[in-house]
Amino acid sequence: MNIALVGNPNSGKTTLFNELTGSNQSVGNWPGVTVEKKVGKVKFNQITYNIIDLPGIYSLSTMSVDEVITREYIEKGDVDVIINIVDASNLERNLFLTLQLLEIGKPMIVALNMMDVLEARHEKLNIKLLSKYLNVPIIPIVASKAKGVKACFQNAVLQKDKVMEPLDFYSDKTKSIISKVSQELEWDIDTQLSTIIRFIEEGPEASLGLDVNLFKVADLNEWVEQQFVGDVLDRDMVISDEKYNYITSVLKGALTKNDRDIDSISNKIDKVLTHRVLAIPIFLFIMYLVFFIAFGPLGSFIKDYFELGIEWVIIQIAALLRMMNVSDIVYNLVVDGILGGVGAILSFLPEISILFLMLSILESSGYMARAAFIMDRLFRRFGLSGRSFIPMLMGFGCSVPALMATRTLENERERRLTMFIIPFMSCGAKFPVYAIFAAAFFSQSQALVVFSIYIIGIIIAIISGIVLKRFINKGKTTNFIMELPPYRLPTFKNLFIHTWDRVRGFVLNAGTVILLAMIVIWFLHTFNFQFQIVENSAESIFGIIGQAIAIIFKPLGFGEWRAAMSLVVGFVAKEAVVGTLGVLYGLGEGVIESPEMLVGPLRNVFTPLSAYSFMIFTLLYLPCVAAFATMKREMNSWKWTLLAVGYQTGVAWLVAFVVYQVGSLILG
Ligand code: GDP
Ligand code: MG
């Protein structure tokens, strides 16, 4: 007799499997694929039972190899009883798979694992009621402590040959479609519901390998498609939606959460913050508020004092160097090269710290989870998965961890797609560029301008997702369910650690990589190819290369070699864009006493329009070398990595081009 173990990843399958079979296991592969197949044997009352450990999966749709293997094995393989292992501390998500398994109609029991976690949370689950609603035996266990494992096994054995009746929860419309499909294709609702449902979800694919009339299948598929015309959700989404609705209603009755009070307050807040219509305006408003605080009275107040401090330090060092009678060249290197470049970056520390602090507050209060939820709703309309949005939100901090976070996406194509668009989420390092240009050209509306850049990043990411989906991720998007944590007042300590972590990264970067880059840049723009000091930096190594590259940027409004080279250096690290501008525009003006002094030289080269175009290009073009390396590692392909950065740079050029050219037309 064969017993199959099926459950979500991390539900405790392996723990239960080991508990049941002890050392009596053998490991092989499923035929034709590299997915591991583990079989263990249990002897009980003279009978030997095979326990088969199936891959951990969230659903049975035909998305991944794991899901296909599991479905085919359960439907066509030699399975007598299914043990569906469910993580009791994560019921919403786990029960989705349970409902899909029940539709297959094979004898099944649910092993309700992690009961200890539920207990520790003081949550009460009415197992009898849950069992009644789901019409399946449910055995509570704690696999890690071997509790209930024996009872679970015995119940599974008893379940053999039991007839499982399908649940009745679909909407009337879905039911009528089910019965039509059942009649037309002569599939029995009681025993083949899962195939019928799959036909409704994805059409003819569901009938592969079955004895059906192909013309009938095509006609029927057409008819099913008709039924969903004009609906907001795709046909497969309708089916999953109805499953989730049922799960929600079941849990409302069977599960008593402990933190009712917190929950109900959270629910009230969520009624507003995740409201169907208001959610997005509120999200935009909150993001705007973040920038307003960073740039508004508070930000500029702190910034003014901070800049005085930096200025003071630079003047002291300059005076010290003069006193030590160092040569002009060393003086220039330190004052213009190092202090000018690094100082320009560091002067944005107050605004960056406020921005990071705000993002930390949004995260630890629970709002970011809502943002992902809201975006999921929006994304789904475009056929994208909101699951991608969490790594994308991390991209506001830094693309490197964001790219790594895509590992949580199961589908390889979806993962690749997400990596293509993550760099469009503006990272903290690009912020000084916006800040300095906004201060120089849009002093009346700095917050609004910077906010608009971030929003353009999100919009370009979404548009890219829709367009690229056609090429990269032709398959369906995976379902995304997330449990919204209750709102919490962030603790001071937590916020401090979070913010400090990011600020420290910013400062460390400025003190190491960028410091080095600044020194190199200073040399390259001080000397020419014959290693002689040049009078006019346009004749330097940097100047000559820059003039060649600048041609590319001419149509974008900033075909000036210093601007062009700062973007090239930006590949080292995005903070270096401002640092390079500091070094290049600072030369010949003596000491840059404050980054504010950059404003003057910038105004000579840029107009407000070309400054905006420059900001857009900085927002979108290829990420820094650290992100590039991460992307290469995560995609594990040079081709895709180069395609991605090529795409990003191409989009950057195009959008900046359109902004500048259209802007020029409008402004005359
Ligand atoms: P799988 O991915 O489904 O194979 O899950 P594992 O068996 O690897 O378990 C995932 C994690 O959950 C491991 O750290 C287990 O030790 C832990 N775990 C398994 N069962 C229980 C349980 O009943 N209670 C608790 N608290 N942890 C468990
Ligand atoms: Mg496992």
Tab-separated table of N, CA, C and O and ligand atoms in Angstrom, residues 8-15 113-114 116-117 142-144, ligand 1:
chain	number	residue	atom	x	y	z
A	8	ASN	N	2.871	22.020	1.617
A	8	ASN	CA	3.649	23.220	1.270
A	8	ASN	C	5.106	23.038	1.692
A	8	ASN	O	5.386	22.266	2.600
A	9	PRO	N	6.016	23.768	1.046
A	9	PRO	CA	7.387	23.792	1.557
A	9	PRO	C	7.381	24.268	3.014
A	9	PRO	O	6.553	25.108	3.377
A	10	ASN	N	8.252	23.699	3.814
A	10	ASN	CA	8.385	24.079	5.224
A	10	ASN	C	7.190	23.756	6.104
A	10	ASN	O	7.038	24.323	7.171
A	11	SER	N	6.319	22.862	5.635
A	11	SER	CA	5.192	22.502	6.481
A	11	SER	C	5.589	21.389	7.445
A	11	SER	O	4.836	21.044	8.345
A	12	GLY	N	6.787	20.817	7.264
A	12	GLY	CA	7.255	19.757	8.160
A	12	GLY	C	7.186	18.377	7.525
A	12	GLY	O	7.228	17.359	8.216
A	13	LYS	N	7.095	18.349	6.212
A	13	LYS	CA	7.001	17.069	5.490
A	13	LYS	C	8.175	16.144	5.795
A	13	LYS	O	7.988	14.974	6.117
A	14	THR	N	9.386	16.692	5.635
A	14	THR	CA	10.569	15.861	5.846
A	14	THR	C	10.631	15.356	7.284
A	14	THR	O	10.956	14.194	7.539
A	15	THR	N	10.266	16.235	8.226
A	15	THR	CA	10.269	15.840	9.628
A	15	THR	C	9.307	14.670	9.849
A	15	THR	O	9.660	13.673	10.493
A	113	ASN	N	-0.002	19.941	11.255
A	113	ASN	CA	1.282	20.037	11.948
A	113	ASN	C	1.459	21.401	12.633
A	113	ASN	O	0.681	22.317	12.405
A	114	MET	N	2.499	21.500	13.435
A	114	MET	CA	2.864	22.759	14.119
A	114	MET	C	1.788	23.179	15.107
A	114	MET	O	1.581	24.379	15.327
A	116	ASP	N	2.000	23.026	18.120
A	116	ASP	CA	2.666	23.725	19.236
A	116	ASP	C	2.770	25.232	18.985
A	116	ASP	O	2.637	26.042	19.902
A	117	VAL	N	2.985	25.577	17.731
A	117	VAL	CA	3.085	27.002	17.398
A	117	VAL	C	1.750	27.694	17.647
A	117	VAL	O	1.672	28.789	18.200
A	142	VAL	N	2.509	17.228	16.174
A	142	VAL	CA	3.687	18.084	16.287
A	142	VAL	C	4.837	17.216	15.781
A	142	VAL	O	5.422	16.436	16.523
A	143	ALA	N	5.120	17.309	14.518
A	143	ALA	CA	6.070	16.380	13.892
A	143	ALA	C	7.440	16.444	14.547
A	143	ALA	O	8.093	15.418	14.749
A	144	SER	N	7.850	17.650	14.914
A	144	SER	CA	9.205	17.796	15.457
A	144	SER	C	9.337	17.139	16.829
A	144	SER	O	10.434	16.861	17.282
B	1	GDP	P1	9.487	20.454	4.694
B	1	GDP	O1	10.034	21.588	3.890
B	1	GDP	O2	8.001	20.376	4.536
B	1	GDP	O3	10.177	19.164	4.464
B	1	GDP	O4	9.679	20.878	6.221
B	1	GDP	P2	10.741	20.357	7.294
B	1	GDP	O5	10.402	18.995	7.757
B	1	GDP	O6	12.114	20.558	6.768
B	1	GDP	O7	10.418	21.339	8.484
B	1	GDP	C1	10.588	22.724	8.395
B	1	GDP	C2	10.921	23.298	9.751
B	1	GDP	O8	9.828	23.170	10.649
B	1	GDP	C3	12.077	22.557	10.419
B	1	GDP	O9	12.878	23.506	11.048
B	1	GDP	C4	11.388	21.671	11.446
B	1	GDP	O10	12.217	21.407	12.548
B	1	GDP	C5	10.210	22.504	11.839
B	1	GDP	N1	9.073	21.704	12.292
B	1	GDP	C6	8.585	20.586	11.738
B	1	GDP	N2	7.509	20.160	12.432
B	1	GDP	C7	7.310	21.045	13.434
B	1	GDP	C8	6.348	21.166	14.493
B	1	GDP	O11	5.435	20.363	14.648
B	1	GDP	N3	6.483	22.214	15.342
B	1	GDP	C9	7.472	23.122	15.186
B	1	GDP	N4	7.530	24.139	16.060
B	1	GDP	N5	8.386	23.049	14.206
B	1	GDP	C10	8.311	22.020	13.344
